[in-house]
């Protein structure tokens, strides 16, 4: 029914009612006027009945109208409110067809809104994914950089750094959230920032450089570049400085090398001037004064012989020193010889199509070479062997001889003469760029020597390169830093799963919904029951499936006991760093407050929990919330993997490790690992805390038996 | 009148030549083997000219030169620095400290004789 017809009907009904009432009144009046036996009382009664009937009809009609056109819209309004809260719901109405139309319109709107929301959510997800990818790329890039990089906010708090920076500056000073002013003088950085902002105003390259010494004897060249962002102040057009990037370059060695080179050159010139002066004076005097006596002449001849000898000696000395200094002139990097050979095999075959195999390889050989050019040289020689003599296969061998490494490019069968070999060594390498060096040049650049050799008995020939060996201790100190310590033993002597009743309150919540505190401790040793103590707690939070890097808890603790040397090797925390730090009884309540109402997550959690548990009585602080252990969860996810060390898991899950063996560093890695585990666990049907706990429990008891 | 000349150098091999040359030039030649001895001999004998090496034990040639120039009584002493230190900065330092001539080793004996003559206004 159309609304106008409804309106007509309603109007018609009202008119009809009025007309009926009027007609009835008129009829009754007419009857009474005729005095047709109708008493006045009857008239009144009839009118009243008539009136009541009319009222009843009217009320019924009104109620119907109110239900359809007044309450129904109110109900609809309430339903709309639920749609606003939950985009998936739709409204329906029991009102008239007009309200049905409105409800349909509302539902269309809700559908459109839901689609829009999905769209936005998808865009957010995509943005997050690309942000994550970018972050990973940045982390990989920073890890690969030869320079140290530290990023700070304007307050000098460290936001980001790479491992090299840590190795260079020292673990004790560099850490996320710490102040850069513990490393560099505040004034120095303030001055650099000031000159950067001046340059910004002048549109010059906005960067500053300074040289600073940090640890004793360490000289760093620091390149400071601003991080622009944030709101420009007032109506200034250039963006404000939000922080800064420091690129550090350890120039201690360069500096020493350059000083040494200078000293060699200067010492040589000065050292030569004196003897040459005596020599020349004696020679000139001899020739100018031919009239001198025999005795005098002999004195002068002695001077000449004597000084000439001294001069030769000085020359030898200087040449020796200069040779050493020369080593530092090319961008030579220290590589493990075997790695270079392995890379060489691929490269040679890839570039020349000639199969290349490794012969004896000494794993312990480290060399300092320009590896790119050296591999290029090997490829080039192989290419010529193939082109000119049809050599079908070459071999590489690496061995140690005296103070040198011996790298051989070997082939069999074809004999070639020494002149040809010499020519190959001296020719500019084809296909190696415009100003291509010769093979000989490349080897000399590496401070090495090379020659061609025929081994007649074995029917083979080889190019042999003698390359300088590197002292492992001097050059590979940084390498060991990454490897030291290893992991602590897995602990099983503490039952993770015996929580208090309160601990089970979160049992049926989804893992993805819960808030977590991921933590790690550094300790004086591995025997909590035998008196080892916590010396550092590092923790960070996971909220809404995000690791909050900026809300960390990081505290050194005075253990009130000595620190074994082996433990210092692991965590790098020294006794003087702990002097004056708070004791465990003041730190634990603060940590308890930090992790209140969250699920604890740790790697090899039993170890850390054991330490905390042993302090319960003394401190009165109980950690009775649920605990998840990434070690056990890893065993759930990868039951066939041998290693559940944090490094191994991190690598498996593609988590970049930054700053291992600091409590905070390990806590962060654990947190990232845990976040990656949540969806993988869900794939296995483990979605709630209870399910995670039960699955862990199974592996826990499974592991305890072997 | 015979002029006096002091050779201050710790290298005997150069002293042999210079001493021979200067004696042939008609000087009365004194020799000092280190800075202190040189300064003492300058004060005692007031030589007309000093051939002064820079690198010497005890007192360097620069120190000796400075001391001599600080003493008004020695104002007439000519100083010719004869040294292996040949950097520009060192030449400038020698001249600034009051050397009349700065010659670096190795030098030509003829040029040395020439300079000595010039210095003494002959």
mmCIF file of C-alpha atoms in Angstrom, chain A residues 432-687:
data_model
loop_
_atom_site.group_PDB
_atom_site.id
_atom_site.type_symbol
_atom_site.label_atom_id
_atom_site.label_comp_id
_atom_site.label_asym_id
_atom_site.label_seq_id
_atom_site.Cartn_x
_atom_site.Cartn_y
_atom_site.Cartn_z
ATOM 1 C CA UNK A 432 87.844 -6.524 -16.102
ATOM 2 C CA UNK A 433 87.016 -2.930 -16.820
ATOM 3 C CA UNK A 434 88.748 -0.040 -18.536
ATOM 4 C CA UNK A 435 91.802 0.298 -16.342
ATOM 5 C CA UNK A 436 92.138 -3.419 -15.764
ATOM 6 C CA UNK A 437 95.150 -4.430 -13.730
ATOM 7 C CA UNK A 438 97.299 -7.381 -14.645
ATOM 8 C CA UNK A 439 97.254 -10.566 -12.629
ATOM 9 C CA UNK A 440 100.705 -9.677 -11.378
ATOM 10 C CA UNK A 441 99.496 -6.280 -10.193
ATOM 11 C CA UNK A 442 96.620 -7.834 -8.301
ATOM 12 C CA UNK A 443 98.936 -10.223 -6.514
ATOM 13 C CA UNK A 444 101.408 -7.492 -5.695
ATOM 14 C CA UNK A 445 98.611 -5.326 -4.441
ATOM 15 C CA UNK A 446 97.883 -8.101 -1.949
ATOM 16 C CA UNK A 447 101.552 -7.905 -1.028
ATOM 17 C CA UNK A 448 102.084 -11.317 -2.560
ATOM 18 C CA UNK A 449 104.220 -12.954 -5.239
ATOM 19 C CA UNK A 450 103.338 -15.333 -8.007
ATOM 20 C CA UNK A 451 105.051 -17.620 -10.495
ATOM 21 C CA UNK A 452 104.412 -20.362 -12.995
ATOM 22 C CA UNK A 453 105.636 -23.847 -12.191
ATOM 23 C CA UNK A 454 105.695 -27.155 -14.069
ATOM 24 C CA UNK A 455 105.439 -30.388 -12.142
ATOM 25 C CA UNK A 456 106.721 -32.790 -14.781
ATOM 26 C CA UNK A 457 106.426 -35.945 -12.718
ATOM 27 C CA UNK A 458 102.754 -35.302 -12.020
ATOM 28 C CA UNK A 459 102.135 -34.121 -15.613
ATOM 29 C CA UNK A 460 100.648 -30.907 -14.442
ATOM 30 C CA UNK A 461 101.370 -27.226 -14.185
ATOM 31 C CA UNK A 462 100.284 -24.481 -11.854
ATOM 32 C CA UNK A 463 100.248 -20.803 -11.114
ATOM 33 C CA UNK A 464 101.303 -20.363 -7.511
ATOM 34 C CA UNK A 465 100.411 -17.279 -5.498
ATOM 35 C CA UNK A 466 102.111 -16.598 -2.191
ATOM 36 C CA UNK A 467 99.865 -14.438 -0.054
ATOM 37 C CA UNK A 468 100.480 -12.963 3.376
ATOM 38 C CA UNK A 469 99.011 -14.919 6.275
ATOM 39 C CA UNK A 470 97.069 -13.103 8.943
ATOM 40 C CA UNK A 471 97.703 -13.552 12.637
ATOM 41 C CA UNK A 472 94.367 -14.907 13.829
ATOM 42 C CA UNK A 473 94.428 -13.129 17.167
ATOM 43 C CA UNK A 474 95.112 -9.678 15.877
ATOM 44 C CA UNK A 475 92.701 -9.547 13.025
ATOM 45 C CA UNK A 476 89.850 -11.733 14.145
ATOM 46 C CA UNK A 477 89.128 -10.413 17.590
ATOM 47 C CA UNK A 478 85.783 -9.091 16.450
ATOM 48 C CA UNK A 479 84.815 -12.452 15.064
ATOM 49 C CA UNK A 480 85.186 -14.228 18.371
ATOM 50 C CA UNK A 481 82.936 -11.791 20.087
ATOM 51 C CA UNK A 482 80.016 -13.267 18.171
ATOM 52 C CA UNK A 483 80.869 -16.812 19.022
ATOM 53 C CA UNK A 484 81.796 -16.548 22.640
ATOM 54 C CA UNK A 485 79.794 -17.946 25.440
ATOM 55 C CA UNK A 486 77.511 -20.327 23.632
ATOM 56 C CA UNK A 487 74.237 -21.096 25.311
ATOM 57 C CA UNK A 488 73.456 -22.066 28.832
ATOM 58 C CA UNK A 489 72.425 -25.626 29.545
ATOM 59 C CA UNK A 490 68.740 -26.416 29.437
ATOM 60 C CA UNK A 491 67.176 -26.551 32.860
ATOM 61 C CA UNK A 492 64.575 -29.071 33.925
ATOM 62 C CA UNK A 493 64.740 -28.967 37.670
ATOM 63 C CA UNK A 494 61.906 -26.486 38.056
ATOM 64 C CA UNK A 495 58.323 -27.243 37.258
ATOM 65 C CA UNK A 496 57.069 -24.487 35.046
ATOM 66 C CA UNK A 497 53.544 -25.808 35.043
ATOM 67 C CA UNK A 498 52.695 -25.723 38.680
ATOM 68 C CA UNK A 499 50.997 -22.354 38.756
ATOM 69 C CA UNK A 500 48.687 -20.957 41.307
ATOM 70 C CA UNK A 501 44.918 -20.923 40.689
ATOM 71 C CA UNK A 502 45.176 -17.338 39.543
ATOM 72 C CA UNK A 503 47.607 -18.510 36.925
ATOM 73 C CA UNK A 504 44.870 -20.456 35.193
ATOM 74 C CA UNK A 505 42.498 -17.550 34.863
ATOM 75 C CA UNK A 506 43.852 -16.758 31.408
ATOM 76 C CA UNK A 507 43.792 -20.379 30.258
ATOM 77 C CA UNK A 508 41.133 -20.024 27.601
ATOM 78 C CA UNK A 509 42.279 -16.737 26.170
ATOM 79 C CA UNK A 510 43.778 -16.762 22.696
ATOM 80 C CA UNK A 511 47.562 -16.519 22.557
ATOM 81 C CA UNK A 512 47.212 -13.700 20.074
ATOM 82 C CA UNK A 513 45.178 -11.637 22.531
ATOM 83 C CA UNK A 514 47.319 -11.839 25.620
ATOM 84 C CA UNK A 515 49.900 -9.386 26.876
ATOM 85 C CA UNK A 516 53.323 -10.767 27.608
ATOM 86 C CA UNK A 517 56.493 -9.800 29.383
ATOM 87 C CA UNK A 518 59.473 -11.342 27.602
ATOM 88 C CA UNK A 519 62.511 -11.407 29.808
ATOM 89 C CA UNK A 520 65.992 -12.737 30.255
ATOM 90 C CA UNK A 521 68.526 -12.682 33.041
ATOM 91 C CA UNK A 522 72.304 -12.609 33.125
ATOM 92 C CA UNK A 523 73.815 -14.418 36.065
ATOM 93 C CA UNK A 524 77.121 -15.004 37.781
ATOM 94 C CA UNK A 525 76.960 -18.638 36.736
ATOM 95 C CA UNK A 526 74.830 -21.612 35.884
ATOM 96 C CA UNK A 527 74.162 -22.989 39.376
ATOM 97 C CA UNK A 528 71.251 -21.134 40.972
ATOM 98 C CA UNK A 529 71.158 -23.586 43.831
ATOM 99 C CA UNK A 530 74.873 -23.234 44.472
ATOM 100 C CA UNK A 531 74.868 -19.528 45.118
ATOM 101 C CA UNK A 532 74.929 -18.008 41.653
ATOM 102 C CA UNK A 533 73.043 -14.756 41.466
ATOM 103 C CA UNK A 534 71.223 -12.604 38.942
ATOM 104 C CA UNK A 535 73.261 -9.598 37.815
ATOM 105 C CA UNK A 536 70.995 -8.248 35.114
ATOM 106 C CA UNK A 537 67.346 -8.417 34.138
ATOM 107 C CA UNK A 538 66.199 -7.282 30.735
ATOM 108 C CA UNK A 539 62.573 -7.374 29.706
ATOM 109 C CA UNK A 540 60.227 -5.993 27.141
ATOM 110 C CA UNK A 541 56.500 -6.252 26.583
ATOM 111 C CA UNK A 542 54.316 -7.701 23.879
ATOM 112 C CA UNK A 543 50.977 -5.974 23.557
ATOM 113 C CA UNK A 544 48.590 -6.512 20.641
ATOM 114 C CA UNK A 545 51.078 -8.807 18.966
ATOM 115 C CA UNK A 546 53.682 -6.076 18.898
ATOM 116 C CA UNK A 547 56.987 -5.986 20.680
ATOM 117 C CA UNK A 548 57.327 -2.697 22.506
ATOM 118 C CA UNK A 549 60.976 -1.837 22.144
ATOM 119 C CA UNK A 550 60.690 1.398 24.008
ATOM 120 C CA UNK A 551 59.165 0.122 27.181
ATOM 121 C CA UNK A 552 61.935 -2.114 28.252
ATOM 122 C CA UNK A 553 62.981 -2.970 31.747
ATOM 123 C CA UNK A 554 66.751 -3.118 32.028
ATOM 124 C CA UNK A 555 68.584 -3.218 35.304
ATOM 125 C CA UNK A 556 72.008 -4.251 36.489
ATOM 126 C CA UNK A 557 72.048 -5.815 39.939
ATOM 127 C CA UNK A 558 74.791 -5.951 42.512
ATOM 128 C CA UNK A 559 75.042 -9.700 43.245
ATOM 129 C CA UNK A 560 76.928 -9.136 46.504
ATOM 130 C CA UNK A 561 79.424 -11.754 45.494
ATOM 131 C CA UNK A 562 82.372 -12.152 43.161
ATOM 132 C CA UNK A 563 81.982 -12.468 39.441
ATOM 133 C CA UNK A 564 83.746 -15.486 37.901
ATOM 134 C CA UNK A 565 85.986 -14.652 34.971
ATOM 135 C CA UNK A 566 84.191 -17.180 32.708
ATOM 136 C CA UNK A 567 80.905 -15.446 33.254
ATOM 137 C CA UNK A 568 82.432 -12.087 32.326
ATOM 138 C CA UNK A 569 83.459 -13.738 29.075
ATOM 139 C CA UNK A 570 79.829 -14.594 28.405
ATOM 140 C CA UNK A 571 77.962 -11.423 29.274
ATOM 141 C CA UNK A 572 80.737 -8.848 29.290
ATOM 142 C CA UNK A 573 79.497 -7.363 32.546
ATOM 143 C CA UNK A 574 82.446 -6.469 34.768
ATOM 144 C CA UNK A 575 82.502 -6.048 38.558
ATOM 145 C CA UNK A 576 82.948 -2.280 38.353
ATOM 146 C CA UNK A 577 79.776 -2.033 36.273
ATOM 147 C CA UNK A 578 77.899 -3.645 39.151
ATOM 148 C CA UNK A 579 79.362 -1.531 41.918
ATOM 149 C CA UNK A 580 76.723 0.833 43.217
ATOM 150 C CA UNK A 581 73.865 -0.934 41.419
ATOM 151 C CA UNK A 582 70.747 -1.813 43.436
ATOM 152 C CA UNK A 583 70.461 -5.215 45.099
ATOM 153 C CA UNK A 584 68.081 -7.985 44.124
ATOM 154 C CA UNK A 585 65.652 -7.216 46.965
ATOM 155 C CA UNK A 586 64.925 -3.786 45.553
ATOM 156 C CA UNK A 587 64.966 -4.841 41.896
ATOM 157 C CA UNK A 588 62.565 -7.784 42.122
ATOM 158 C CA UNK A 589 59.556 -5.808 43.406
ATOM 159 C CA UNK A 590 60.071 -3.308 40.591
ATOM 160 C CA UNK A 591 60.282 -6.123 38.059
ATOM 161 C CA UNK A 592 57.219 -7.785 39.567
ATOM 162 C CA UNK A 593 55.320 -4.552 39.092
ATOM 163 C CA UNK A 594 56.584 -4.279 35.529
ATOM 164 C CA UNK A 595 55.302 -7.711 34.565
ATOM 165 C CA UNK A 596 52.065 -7.641 36.548
ATOM 166 C CA UNK A 597 49.035 -9.027 34.682
ATOM 167 C CA UNK A 598 51.075 -10.440 31.848
ATOM 168 C CA UNK A 599 52.173 -13.893 30.830
ATOM 169 C CA UNK A 600 55.927 -14.372 31.264
ATOM 170 C CA UNK A 601 57.896 -15.553 28.248
ATOM 171 C CA UNK A 602 61.521 -16.593 28.347
ATOM 172 C CA UNK A 603 63.857 -18.866 26.485
ATOM 173 C CA UNK A 604 64.791 -21.838 28.626
ATOM 174 C CA UNK A 605 62.458 -20.228 31.141
ATOM 175 C CA UNK A 606 63.135 -22.808 33.820
ATOM 176 C CA UNK A 607 66.618 -21.398 34.238
ATOM 177 C CA UNK A 608 65.457 -17.842 34.838
ATOM 178 C CA UNK A 609 62.429 -18.898 36.858
ATOM 179 C CA UNK A 610 64.615 -20.968 39.113
ATOM 180 C CA UNK A 611 66.618 -17.896 40.059
ATOM 181 C CA UNK A 612 63.458 -15.901 40.689
ATOM 182 C CA UNK A 613 61.907 -18.714 42.694
ATOM 183 C CA UNK A 614 64.939 -19.014 44.947
ATOM 184 C CA UNK A 615 64.487 -15.361 45.895
ATOM 185 C CA UNK A 616 60.826 -15.727 46.805
ATOM 186 C CA UNK A 617 61.408 -16.227 50.462
ATOM 187 C CA UNK A 618 64.014 -13.533 50.914
ATOM 188 C CA UNK A 619 62.180 -10.853 48.935
ATOM 189 C CA UNK A 620 58.559 -11.885 49.452
ATOM 190 C CA UNK A 621 58.029 -11.404 45.735
ATOM 191 C CA UNK A 622 56.279 -14.259 43.947
ATOM 192 C CA UNK A 623 56.137 -14.772 40.227
ATOM 193 C CA UNK A 624 53.063 -16.953 39.982
ATOM 194 C CA UNK A 625 51.731 -15.906 36.614
ATOM 195 C CA UNK A 626 51.718 -18.284 33.651
ATOM 196 C CA UNK A 627 55.048 -18.871 31.956
ATOM 197 C CA UNK A 628 55.702 -19.861 28.368
ATOM 198 C CA UNK A 629 59.068 -21.154 27.248
ATOM 199 C CA UNK A 630 60.172 -20.548 23.661
ATOM 200 C CA UNK A 631 62.521 -23.508 23.974
ATOM 201 C CA UNK A 632 59.617 -25.861 24.657
ATOM 202 C CA UNK A 633 57.385 -24.184 22.082
ATOM 203 C CA UNK A 634 60.169 -24.683 19.566
ATOM 204 C CA UNK A 635 60.184 -28.358 20.498
ATOM 205 C CA UNK A 636 56.423 -28.376 19.867
ATOM 206 C CA UNK A 637 56.817 -26.772 16.463
ATOM 207 C CA UNK A 638 59.947 -28.590 15.377
ATOM 208 C CA UNK A 639 59.999 -31.934 17.140
ATOM 209 C CA UNK A 640 62.624 -33.257 14.738
ATOM 210 C CA UNK A 641 65.159 -30.459 15.068
ATOM 211 C CA UNK A 642 68.199 -31.138 17.182
ATOM 212 C CA UNK A 643 68.884 -27.663 18.381
ATOM 213 C CA UNK A 644 66.486 -25.425 20.215
ATOM 214 C CA UNK A 645 69.127 -22.840 21.033
ATOM 215 C CA UNK A 646 67.838 -19.319 20.704
ATOM 216 C CA UNK A 647 70.206 -18.613 17.801
ATOM 217 C CA UNK A 648 69.059 -21.692 15.946
ATOM 218 C CA UNK A 649 65.376 -20.867 16.410
ATOM 219 C CA UNK A 650 65.930 -17.259 15.462
ATOM 220 C CA UNK A 651 67.635 -18.351 12.287
ATOM 221 C CA UNK A 652 64.881 -20.842 11.511
ATOM 222 C CA UNK A 653 62.240 -18.166 11.945
ATOM 223 C CA UNK A 654 64.176 -15.452 10.170
ATOM 224 C CA UNK A 655 64.709 -13.251 13.212
ATOM 225 C CA UNK A 656 67.798 -11.084 13.068
ATOM 226 C CA UNK A 657 69.880 -11.309 16.184
ATOM 227 C CA UNK A 658 71.046 -8.006 17.524
ATOM 228 C CA UNK A 659 72.981 -7.807 20.740
ATOM 229 C CA UNK A 660 73.081 -11.346 22.073
ATOM 230 C CA UNK A 661 74.172 -12.045 25.603
ATOM 231 C CA UNK A 662 72.802 -8.951 27.112
ATOM 232 C CA UNK A 663 69.632 -9.548 29.028
ATOM 233 C CA UNK A 664 67.768 -6.993 26.962
ATOM 234 C CA UNK A 665 69.161 -8.224 23.656
ATOM 235 C CA UNK A 666 68.159 -11.787 24.399
ATOM 236 C CA UNK A 667 64.750 -10.755 25.682
ATOM 237 C CA UNK A 668 64.084 -8.924 22.435
ATOM 238 C CA UNK A 669 65.172 -11.856 20.305
ATOM 239 C CA UNK A 670 63.012 -14.166 22.414
ATOM 240 C CA UNK A 671 60.048 -11.821 22.002
ATOM 241 C CA UNK A 672 60.434 -11.676 18.236
ATOM 242 C CA UNK A 673 60.784 -15.419 18.051
ATOM 243 C CA UNK A 674 57.670 -15.858 20.182
ATOM 244 C CA UNK A 675 55.644 -13.530 17.956
ATOM 245 C CA UNK A 676 56.612 -15.572 14.907
ATOM 246 C CA UNK A 677 55.616 -18.727 16.738
ATOM 247 C CA UNK A 678 52.029 -17.678 17.520
ATOM 248 C CA UNK A 679 50.629 -18.173 13.981
ATOM 249 C CA UNK A 680 52.693 -21.344 13.508
ATOM 250 C CA UNK A 681 51.212 -22.763 16.709
ATOM 251 C CA UNK A 682 47.735 -21.796 15.521
ATOM 252 C CA UNK A 683 48.353 -23.847 12.371
ATOM 253 C CA UNK A 684 48.880 -26.821 14.648
ATOM 254 C CA UNK A 685 45.645 -26.117 16.455
ATOM 255 C CA UNK A 686 47.315 -24.529 19.452
ATOM 256 C CA UNK A 687 45.470 -21.287 19.971
#
